[in-house]
Amino acid sequence: MNRKPPSSHDERMEREWVLQEQAVQAERLGLDVRHDESLLRYRTVARALRQPLDRDLPPDFASQVAEEVHALAADDMRLELYLSWALLGLLAVVLLGLTARYSNLVMAWLSNPWLVALAACFALPGLLGRLPNLTRR
Amino acid sequence: MSHQDRQLVEAVLANAPGAFERLVREHQALCWHIIYRMVHHPEDARDLCQDTFLRVHRHLRQYRYESALKSWIGRVAYTVALRHLERKRIAVLDPGENEDTADAVENAGDGFDLETAYADSEIAARLHQAIETLPPMQRTLLTLYHLDELSIDEIASITGLAAGTIKSHLFRTRLRLREQLESAYGVLP
């Protein structure tokens, strides 16, 4: 491995870094470093850096953001509902169009009693199933 | 990633009442520290914090539990702040930061009265002023390391910077602050 030996410059830097880190620990742990001149200098810096910021978020910030999120979610739901109704309307229009276009065929089906009876067979069980609910109201 | 993180994320994804508010409350301090330190404008910072949590809510399904939730949210906040600064064309780094480091190390401690400086509130105020005038990146890194007590690795995961780069920024900025502390003390009565 071709690694350069550390220069005196690097060693000075390393010592200074260690000193800075010792000051950080001393400040976090509340150690007394008054006897150590070089540490005290960085401890003063570390103390200033640990001070709370001059401004803060409002106390109700979390609830405001949560409300905003719920409002956005409700908007999304409303949009989905509007789109569903629009799609349903479109289907109804298409159905009406098809009925008008093929009205002769529909009329032919309606004039066939067997087809009407078949349709009634499908529709009646469903209607009868709903009858108790309707009478309860 | 802790068990509490997973529980909280799952509760938010299941739309449990109050879960998202709890998530915001638990991480709003870190978000504020990152954004306010970067942007340095209270109203903008507040709006950007709100934007951060809206993004968090929108993209929470993409969180893969690979890092701590704190780091993931911090990363979103950092990205939001960085984009804001880019839009405003504000430099996040001081281009002349690398100069004179060796001289500063050499000159450490010339004519510095320890007892006075340690107790003097005026010196503390001068230091705060010096911190406020630092470039956004250095200010943020110092706050995350000293005030939030995050490790270098956690800061690396938030900022995307290499650990060596973060250490270098911390080292040079603290050296610069110590220098300013000493020179400020020299002009005090």
mmCIF file of C-alpha atoms in Angstrom:
data_model
loop_
_atom_site.group_PDB
_atom_site.id
_atom_site.type_symbol
_atom_site.label_atom_id
_atom_site.label_comp_id
_atom_site.label_asym_id
_atom_site.label_seq_id
_atom_site.Cartn_x
_atom_site.Cartn_y
_atom_site.Cartn_z
ATOM 1 C CA MET A 1 0.000 0.000 0.000
ATOM 2 C CA ASN A 2 1.513 3.289 -1.066
ATOM 3 C CA ARG A 3 0.565 5.565 1.802
ATOM 4 C CA LYS A 4 2.356 8.825 2.513
ATOM 5 C CA PRO A 5 3.656 9.290 6.070
ATOM 6 C CA PRO A 6 1.632 11.938 7.908
ATOM 7 C CA SER A 7 3.250 15.368 7.759
ATOM 8 C CA SER A 8 3.572 17.647 10.787
ATOM 9 C CA HIS A 9 0.796 19.716 9.192
ATOM 10 C CA ASP A 10 -1.531 16.681 9.209
ATOM 11 C CA GLU A 11 -0.579 15.881 12.789
ATOM 12 C CA ARG A 12 -1.387 19.440 13.895
ATOM 13 C CA MET A 13 -4.743 19.214 12.160
ATOM 14 C CA GLU A 14 -5.445 15.847 13.760
ATOM 15 C CA ARG A 15 -4.578 17.219 17.220
ATOM 16 C CA GLU A 16 -6.862 20.200 16.621
ATOM 17 C CA TRP A 17 -9.714 17.885 15.522
ATOM 18 C CA VAL A 18 -9.278 15.760 18.666
ATOM 19 C CA LEU A 19 -9.344 18.934 20.744
ATOM 20 C CA GLN A 20 -12.565 20.075 19.062
ATOM 21 C CA GLU A 21 -14.192 16.697 19.688
ATOM 22 C CA GLN A 22 -13.083 16.649 23.332
ATOM 23 C CA ALA A 23 -14.692 20.066 23.754
ATOM 24 C CA VAL A 24 -17.941 18.744 22.221
ATOM 25 C CA GLN A 25 -17.968 15.829 24.672
ATOM 26 C CA ALA A 26 -17.097 18.092 27.605
ATOM 27 C CA GLU A 27 -20.011 20.383 26.729
ATOM 28 C CA ARG A 28 -22.463 17.486 26.236
ATOM 29 C CA LEU A 29 -21.464 15.821 29.492
ATOM 30 C CA GLY A 30 -21.033 19.078 31.442
ATOM 31 C CA LEU A 31 -17.409 18.327 32.366
ATOM 32 C CA ASP A 32 -15.263 20.970 34.021
ATOM 33 C CA VAL A 33 -12.412 21.929 31.677
ATOM 34 C CA ARG A 34 -11.400 25.254 33.200
ATOM 35 C CA HIS A 35 -7.966 23.863 33.897
ATOM 36 C CA ASP A 36 -7.404 23.144 30.175
ATOM 37 C CA GLU A 37 -6.812 26.339 28.244
ATOM 38 C CA SER A 38 -6.972 24.870 24.731
ATOM 39 C CA LEU A 39 -10.154 22.900 25.449
ATOM 40 C CA LEU A 40 -11.939 25.843 26.986
ATOM 41 C CA ARG A 41 -11.622 27.839 23.775
ATOM 42 C CA TYR A 42 -13.472 25.214 21.778
ATOM 43 C CA ARG A 43 -15.890 24.562 24.607
ATOM 44 C CA THR A 44 -17.035 28.184 24.343
ATOM 45 C CA VAL A 45 -17.655 27.590 20.624
ATOM 46 C CA ALA A 46 -19.407 24.255 21.319
ATOM 47 C CA ARG A 47 -21.659 25.914 23.908
ATOM 48 C CA ALA A 48 -22.738 28.601 21.430
ATOM 49 C CA LEU A 49 -23.439 25.923 18.797
ATOM 50 C CA ARG A 50 -25.688 23.973 21.172
ATOM 51 C CA GLN A 51 -27.983 26.929 21.862
ATOM 52 C CA PRO A 52 -31.561 26.572 20.535
ATOM 53 C CA LEU A 53 -32.366 28.565 17.401
ATOM 54 C CA ASP A 54 -33.785 32.071 17.793
ATOM 55 C CA ARG A 55 -37.061 31.084 16.054
ATOM 56 C CA ASP A 56 -39.220 28.001 16.244
ATOM 57 C CA LEU A 57 -42.262 26.533 14.535
ATOM 58 C CA PRO A 58 -45.664 27.506 15.996
ATOM 59 C CA PRO A 59 -46.850 25.155 18.786
ATOM 60 C CA ASP A 60 -49.811 23.944 16.708
ATOM 61 C CA PHE A 61 -47.710 23.246 13.607
ATOM 62 C CA ALA A 62 -48.229 19.457 13.733
ATOM 63 C CA SER A 63 -52.025 19.722 13.980
ATOM 64 C CA GLN A 64 -52.112 22.325 11.179
ATOM 65 C CA VAL A 65 -50.130 20.078 8.845
ATOM 66 C CA ALA A 66 -52.311 17.071 9.751
ATOM 67 C CA GLU A 67 -55.450 19.110 8.955
ATOM 68 C CA GLU A 68 -53.939 20.215 5.652
ATOM 69 C CA VAL A 69 -53.214 16.586 4.744
ATOM 70 C CA HIS A 70 -56.798 15.559 5.586
ATOM 71 C CA ALA A 71 -58.184 18.453 3.531
ATOM 72 C CA LEU A 72 -56.034 17.430 0.547
ATOM 73 C CA ALA A 73 -57.166 13.801 0.927
ATOM 74 C CA ALA A 74 -60.828 14.947 1.028
ATOM 75 C CA ASP A 75 -60.250 17.013 -2.140
ATOM 76 C CA ASP A 76 -58.791 13.948 -3.857
ATOM 77 C CA MET A 77 -61.844 11.882 -2.784
ATOM 78 C CA ARG A 78 -64.191 14.574 -4.104
ATOM 79 C CA LEU A 79 -62.381 14.600 -7.438
ATOM 80 C CA GLU A 80 -62.664 10.816 -7.663
ATOM 81 C CA LEU A 81 -66.406 11.096 -6.936
ATOM 82 C CA TYR A 82 -66.886 13.762 -9.630
ATOM 83 C CA LEU A 83 -64.986 11.628 -12.140
ATOM 84 C CA SER A 84 -67.116 8.584 -11.271
ATOM 85 C CA TRP A 85 -70.315 10.563 -11.819
ATOM 86 C CA ALA A 86 -68.977 11.950 -15.101
ATOM 87 C CA LEU A 87 -68.174 8.422 -16.291
ATOM 88 C CA LEU A 88 -71.610 7.182 -15.272
ATOM 89 C CA GLY A 89 -73.255 10.077 -17.153
ATOM 90 C CA LEU A 90 -71.200 9.264 -20.234
ATOM 91 C CA LEU A 91 -72.290 5.617 -20.085
ATOM 92 C CA ALA A 92 -75.938 6.685 -19.771
ATOM 93 C CA VAL A 93 -75.616 8.936 -22.829
ATOM 94 C CA VAL A 94 -73.973 6.136 -24.817
ATOM 95 C CA LEU A 95 -76.760 3.757 -23.742
ATOM 96 C CA LEU A 96 -79.436 6.242 -24.808
ATOM 97 C CA GLY A 97 -77.665 6.778 -28.112
ATOM 98 C CA LEU A 98 -77.488 3.055 -28.759
ATOM 99 C CA THR A 99 -81.148 2.657 -27.824
ATOM 100 C CA ALA A 100 -82.145 5.415 -30.243
ATOM 101 C CA ARG A 101 -79.889 4.019 -32.967
ATOM 102 C CA TYR A 102 -81.227 0.490 -32.640
ATOM 103 C CA SER A 103 -84.790 1.368 -31.547
ATOM 104 C CA ASN A 104 -86.335 -0.930 -34.174
ATOM 105 C CA LEU A 105 -84.441 -3.882 -32.775
ATOM 106 C CA VAL A 106 -85.373 -2.949 -29.191
ATOM 107 C CA MET A 107 -89.011 -2.608 -30.198
ATOM 108 C CA ALA A 108 -88.859 -6.030 -31.864
ATOM 109 C CA TRP A 109 -87.475 -7.507 -28.632
ATOM 110 C CA LEU A 110 -90.143 -5.802 -26.547
ATOM 111 C CA SER A 111 -92.892 -7.086 -28.841
ATOM 112 C CA ASN A 112 -91.651 -10.654 -28.296
ATOM 113 C CA PRO A 113 -93.511 -11.903 -25.143
ATOM 114 C CA TRP A 114 -90.922 -14.650 -24.524
ATOM 115 C CA LEU A 115 -88.078 -12.128 -24.274
ATOM 116 C CA VAL A 116 -90.171 -9.887 -21.987
ATOM 117 C CA ALA A 117 -90.918 -12.886 -19.759
ATOM 118 C CA LEU A 118 -87.196 -13.758 -19.663
ATOM 119 C CA ALA A 119 -86.315 -10.199 -18.638
ATOM 120 C CA ALA A 120 -89.022 -10.318 -15.943
ATOM 121 C CA CYS A 121 -87.545 -13.563 -14.608
ATOM 122 C CA PHE A 122 -84.229 -11.814 -14.112
ATOM 123 C CA ALA A 123 -85.665 -8.590 -12.693
ATOM 124 C CA LEU A 124 -88.386 -9.902 -10.364
ATOM 125 C CA PRO A 125 -86.212 -11.770 -7.807
ATOM 126 C CA GLY A 126 -84.130 -8.647 -7.319
ATOM 127 C CA LEU A 127 -87.212 -6.431 -6.879
ATOM 128 C CA LEU A 128 -88.867 -8.885 -4.514
ATOM 129 C CA GLY A 129 -85.681 -9.033 -2.440
ATOM 130 C CA ARG A 130 -85.860 -5.270 -1.936
ATOM 131 C CA LEU A 131 -89.569 -5.314 -1.074
ATOM 132 C CA PRO A 132 -89.102 -5.827 2.722
ATOM 133 C CA ASN A 133 -86.790 -2.803 2.883
ATOM 134 C CA LEU A 134 -89.229 -0.630 0.971
ATOM 135 C CA THR A 135 -92.218 -1.654 3.120
ATOM 136 C CA ARG A 136 -90.199 -1.027 6.343
ATOM 137 C CA ARG A 137 -89.668 2.611 5.291
ATOM 138 C CA MET B 1 -34.732 1.702 11.651
ATOM 139 C CA SER B 2 -36.461 1.156 14.992
ATOM 140 C CA HIS B 3 -39.567 -0.839 15.826
ATOM 141 C CA GLN B 4 -41.323 2.429 16.803
ATOM 142 C CA ASP B 5 -40.531 3.884 13.356
ATOM 143 C CA ARG B 6 -42.146 0.890 11.661
ATOM 144 C CA GLN B 7 -45.221 1.045 13.903
ATOM 145 C CA LEU B 8 -45.637 4.754 13.293
ATOM 146 C CA VAL B 9 -45.245 4.457 9.517
ATOM 147 C CA GLU B 10 -47.726 1.582 9.369
ATOM 148 C CA ALA B 11 -50.202 3.572 11.463
ATOM 149 C CA VAL B 12 -49.902 6.571 9.122
ATOM 150 C CA LEU B 13 -50.319 4.366 6.046
ATOM 151 C CA ALA B 14 -53.423 2.812 7.628
ATOM 152 C CA ASN B 15 -54.810 6.343 8.248
ATOM 153 C CA ALA B 16 -54.957 5.725 12.015
ATOM 154 C CA PRO B 17 -56.377 8.799 13.797
ATOM 155 C CA GLY B 18 -53.648 11.128 15.067
ATOM 156 C CA ALA B 19 -50.793 9.033 13.614
ATOM 157 C CA PHE B 20 -49.609 11.567 11.070
ATOM 158 C CA GLU B 21 -49.816 14.401 13.598
ATOM 159 C CA ARG B 22 -47.601 12.340 15.922
ATOM 160 C CA LEU B 23 -45.122 11.736 13.115
ATOM 161 C CA VAL B 24 -44.934 15.486 12.448
ATOM 162 C CA ARG B 25 -44.569 16.303 16.150
ATOM 163 C CA GLU B 26 -41.743 13.812 16.578
ATOM 164 C CA HIS B 27 -39.705 15.083 13.619
ATOM 165 C CA GLN B 28 -40.615 18.751 13.270
ATOM 166 C CA ALA B 29 -37.638 19.974 15.325
ATOM 167 C CA LEU B 30 -35.109 18.281 13.046
ATOM 168 C CA CYS B 31 -36.969 19.488 9.964
ATOM 169 C CA TRP B 32 -37.006 23.054 11.319
ATOM 170 C CA HIS B 33 -33.302 22.975 12.221
ATOM 171 C CA ILE B 34 -32.332 21.823 8.741
ATOM 172 C CA ILE B 35 -34.585 24.181 6.803
ATOM 173 C CA TYR B 36 -34.255 27.281 8.984
ATOM 174 C CA ARG B 37 -30.464 26.902 9.092
ATOM 175 C CA MET B 38 -30.324 26.511 5.306
ATOM 176 C CA VAL B 39 -32.892 29.135 4.313
ATOM 177 C CA HIS B 40 -32.468 31.599 7.201
ATOM 178 C CA HIS B 41 -35.883 33.171 6.587
ATOM 179 C CA PRO B 42 -38.590 32.278 9.175
ATOM 180 C CA GLU B 43 -41.674 32.558 6.921
ATOM 181 C CA ASP B 44 -40.073 30.703 3.999
ATOM 182 C CA ALA B 45 -38.713 28.089 6.403
ATOM 183 C CA ARG B 46 -42.163 27.504 7.895
ATOM 184 C CA ASP B 47 -43.746 27.042 4.455
ATOM 185 C CA LEU B 48 -40.934 24.719 3.401
ATOM 186 C CA CYS B 49 -41.386 22.656 6.580
ATOM 187 C CA GLN B 50 -45.063 22.263 5.741
ATOM 188 C CA ASP B 51 -44.147 21.329 2.164
ATOM 189 C CA THR B 52 -41.676 18.761 3.532
ATOM 190 C CA PHE B 53 -44.311 16.980 5.618
ATOM 191 C CA LEU B 54 -46.838 17.046 2.778
ATOM 192 C CA ARG B 55 -44.196 15.337 0.618
ATOM 193 C CA VAL B 56 -43.469 12.877 3.417
ATOM 194 C CA HIS B 57 -47.167 11.980 3.586
ATOM 195 C CA ARG B 58 -47.444 11.645 -0.191
ATOM 196 C CA HIS B 59 -44.334 9.472 -0.563
ATOM 197 C CA LEU B 60 -44.389 7.501 2.695
ATOM 198 C CA ARG B 61 -45.204 4.288 0.785
ATOM 199 C CA GLN B 62 -41.796 4.633 -0.881
ATOM 200 C CA TYR B 63 -40.008 4.504 2.505
ATOM 201 C CA ARG B 64 -38.273 1.093 2.546
ATOM 202 C CA TYR B 65 -37.133 1.064 6.216
ATOM 203 C CA GLU B 66 -33.487 1.015 5.020
ATOM 204 C CA SER B 67 -32.532 4.025 7.164
ATOM 205 C CA ALA B 68 -34.008 5.592 10.296
ATOM 206 C CA LEU B 69 -37.256 7.466 9.658
ATOM 207 C CA LYS B 70 -35.548 10.549 11.124
ATOM 208 C CA SER B 71 -32.838 10.382 8.433
ATOM 209 C CA TRP B 72 -35.381 9.836 5.658
ATOM 210 C CA ILE B 73 -37.464 12.840 6.730
ATOM 211 C CA GLY B 74 -34.286 14.876 7.238
ATOM 212 C CA ARG B 75 -33.241 14.011 3.707
ATOM 213 C CA VAL B 76 -36.587 15.234 2.328
ATOM 214 C CA ALA B 77 -36.238 18.486 4.326
ATOM 215 C CA TYR B 78 -32.656 18.988 3.146
ATOM 216 C CA THR B 79 -33.659 18.439 -0.501
ATOM 217 C CA VAL B 80 -36.586 20.865 -0.183
ATOM 218 C CA ALA B 81 -34.302 23.537 1.343
ATOM 219 C CA LEU B 82 -31.566 22.956 -1.221
ATOM 220 C CA ARG B 83 -34.010 23.349 -4.137
ATOM 221 C CA HIS B 84 -35.334 26.567 -2.570
ATOM 222 C CA LEU B 85 -31.807 27.992 -2.337
ATOM 223 C CA GLU B 86 -31.050 26.929 -5.924
ATOM 224 C CA ARG B 87 -34.212 28.666 -7.136
ATOM 225 C CA LYS B 88 -33.160 31.822 -5.275
ATOM 226 C CA ARG B 89 -29.581 31.405 -6.578
ATOM 227 C CA ILE B 90 -28.132 31.473 -3.072
ATOM 228 C CA ALA B 91 -24.751 29.733 -2.654
ATOM 229 C CA VAL B 92 -24.793 27.008 -0.007
ATOM 230 C CA LEU B 93 -21.004 26.913 0.431
ATOM 231 C CA ASP B 94 -18.364 29.539 1.003
ATOM 232 C CA PRO B 95 -15.915 29.278 -1.957
ATOM 233 C CA GLY B 96 -13.000 30.639 0.127
ATOM 234 C CA GLU B 97 -13.525 28.244 3.012
ATOM 235 C CA ASN B 98 -10.314 26.254 2.518
ATOM 236 C CA GLU B 99 -7.974 29.207 2.954
ATOM 237 C CA ASP B 100 -5.713 29.827 5.924
ATOM 238 C CA THR B 101 -6.599 26.717 7.950
ATOM 239 C CA ALA B 102 -2.961 26.016 8.765
ATOM 240 C CA ASP B 103 -2.398 29.607 9.941
ATOM 241 C CA ALA B 104 -5.443 29.409 12.175
ATOM 242 C CA VAL B 105 -4.128 26.236 13.820
ATOM 243 C CA GLU B 106 -0.694 27.827 14.272
ATOM 244 C CA ASN B 107 -2.037 30.989 15.866
ATOM 245 C CA ALA B 108 -4.296 29.249 18.347
ATOM 246 C CA GLY B 109 -4.548 30.888 21.711
ATOM 247 C CA ASP B 110 -2.618 34.133 21.267
ATOM 248 C CA GLY B 111 -3.666 36.614 23.974
ATOM 249 C CA PHE B 112 -6.930 34.947 25.035
ATOM 250 C CA ASP B 113 -8.264 35.435 28.566
ATOM 251 C CA LEU B 114 -10.052 32.167 29.275
ATOM 252 C CA GLU B 115 -11.939 33.017 32.422
ATOM 253 C CA THR B 116 -13.437 36.171 30.977
ATOM 254 C CA ALA B 117 -14.376 34.647 27.639
ATOM 255 C CA TYR B 118 -16.057 31.662 29.251
ATOM 256 C CA ALA B 119 -18.407 33.805 31.295
ATOM 257 C CA ASP B 120 -18.873 36.798 29.016
ATOM 258 C CA SER B 121 -22.341 37.030 27.460
ATOM 259 C CA GLU B 122 -21.109 39.593 24.986
ATOM 260 C CA ILE B 123 -18.682 37.053 23.579
ATOM 261 C CA ALA B 124 -21.507 34.507 23.337
ATOM 262 C CA ALA B 125 -23.546 37.091 21.417
ATOM 263 C CA ARG B 126 -20.611 37.720 19.067
ATOM 264 C CA LEU B 127 -20.277 33.993 18.497
ATOM 265 C CA HIS B 128 -23.981 33.729 17.666
ATOM 266 C CA GLN B 129 -23.584 36.569 15.219
ATOM 267 C CA ALA B 130 -20.632 34.768 13.633
ATOM 268 C CA ILE B 131 -22.672 31.553 13.364
ATOM 269 C CA GLU B 132 -25.546 33.425 11.703
ATOM 270 C CA THR B 133 -23.204 34.793 9.030
ATOM 271 C CA LEU B 134 -21.830 31.359 8.078
ATOM 272 C CA PRO B 135 -22.840 29.932 4.679
ATOM 273 C CA PRO B 136 -26.029 27.764 4.792
ATOM 274 C CA MET B 137 -24.259 24.422 4.480
ATOM 275 C CA GLN B 138 -21.779 25.011 7.319
ATOM 276 C CA ARG B 139 -24.522 26.453 9.555
ATOM 277 C CA THR B 140 -26.682 23.383 8.983
ATOM 278 C CA LEU B 141 -23.909 20.838 9.510
ATOM 279 C CA LEU B 142 -22.889 22.497 12.789
ATOM 280 C CA THR B 143 -26.477 22.565 14.051
ATOM 281 C CA LEU B 144 -27.119 18.908 13.165
ATOM 282 C CA TYR B 145 -23.893 17.851 14.873
ATOM 283 C CA HIS B 146 -23.991 20.043 17.961
ATOM 284 C CA LEU B 147 -27.655 20.835 18.649
ATOM 285 C CA ASP B 148 -29.354 17.684 17.297
ATOM 286 C CA GLU B 149 -26.396 15.521 18.343
ATOM 287 C CA LEU B 150 -26.528 13.485 15.129
ATOM 288 C CA SER B 151 -23.537 11.331 14.253
ATOM 289 C CA ILE B 152 -21.426 12.058 11.165
ATOM 290 C CA ASP B 153 -22.978 8.993 9.472
ATOM 291 C CA GLU B 154 -26.513 10.225 10.170
ATOM 292 C CA ILE B 155 -25.634 13.665 8.778
ATOM 293 C CA ALA B 156 -24.114 11.950 5.735
ATOM 294 C CA SER B 157 -27.345 10.049 5.169
ATOM 295 C CA ILE B 158 -29.377 13.274 5.383
ATOM 296 C CA THR B 159 -27.156 15.491 3.228
ATOM 297 C CA GLY B 160 -25.708 12.890 0.881
ATOM 298 C CA LEU B 161 -22.219 14.298 1.599
ATOM 299 C CA ALA B 162 -19.255 12.002 2.278
ATOM 300 C CA ALA B 163 -18.309 11.594 5.957
ATOM 301 C CA GLY B 164 -14.849 13.057 5.239
ATOM 302 C CA THR B 165 -16.398 16.154 3.668
ATOM 303 C CA ILE B 166 -18.645 16.675 6.697
ATOM 304 C CA LYS B 167 -15.709 16.325 9.096
ATOM 305 C CA SER B 168 -13.704 18.769 7.029
ATOM 306 C CA HIS B 169 -16.554 21.329 7.103
ATOM 307 C CA LEU B 170 -16.997 20.898 10.863
ATOM 308 C CA PHE B 171 -13.279 21.195 11.493
ATOM 309 C CA ARG B 172 -12.720 24.315 9.403
ATOM 310 C CA THR B 173 -15.838 26.091 10.583
ATOM 311 C CA ARG B 174 -15.116 25.492 14.278
ATOM 312 C CA LEU B 175 -11.565 26.649 13.713
ATOM 313 C CA ARG B 176 -12.879 29.781 12.037
ATOM 314 C CA LEU B 177 -15.312 30.417 14.904
ATOM 315 C CA ARG B 178 -12.570 29.955 17.470
ATOM 316 C CA GLU B 179 -10.461 32.450 15.508
ATOM 317 C CA GLN B 180 -13.330 34.949 15.450
ATOM 318 C CA LEU B 181 -13.854 34.400 19.164
ATOM 319 C CA GLU B 182 -10.237 35.290 19.854
ATOM 320 C CA SER B 183 -10.171 38.298 17.549
ATOM 321 C CA ALA B 184 -13.503 39.535 18.974
ATOM 322 C CA TYR B 185 -12.158 39.248 22.463
ATOM 323 C CA GLY B 186 -9.134 41.331 21.406
ATOM 324 C CA VAL B 187 -11.395 44.298 20.538
ATOM 325 C CA LEU B 188 -13.619 44.047 23.584
ATOM 326 C CA PRO B 189 -13.095 46.581 26.394
#
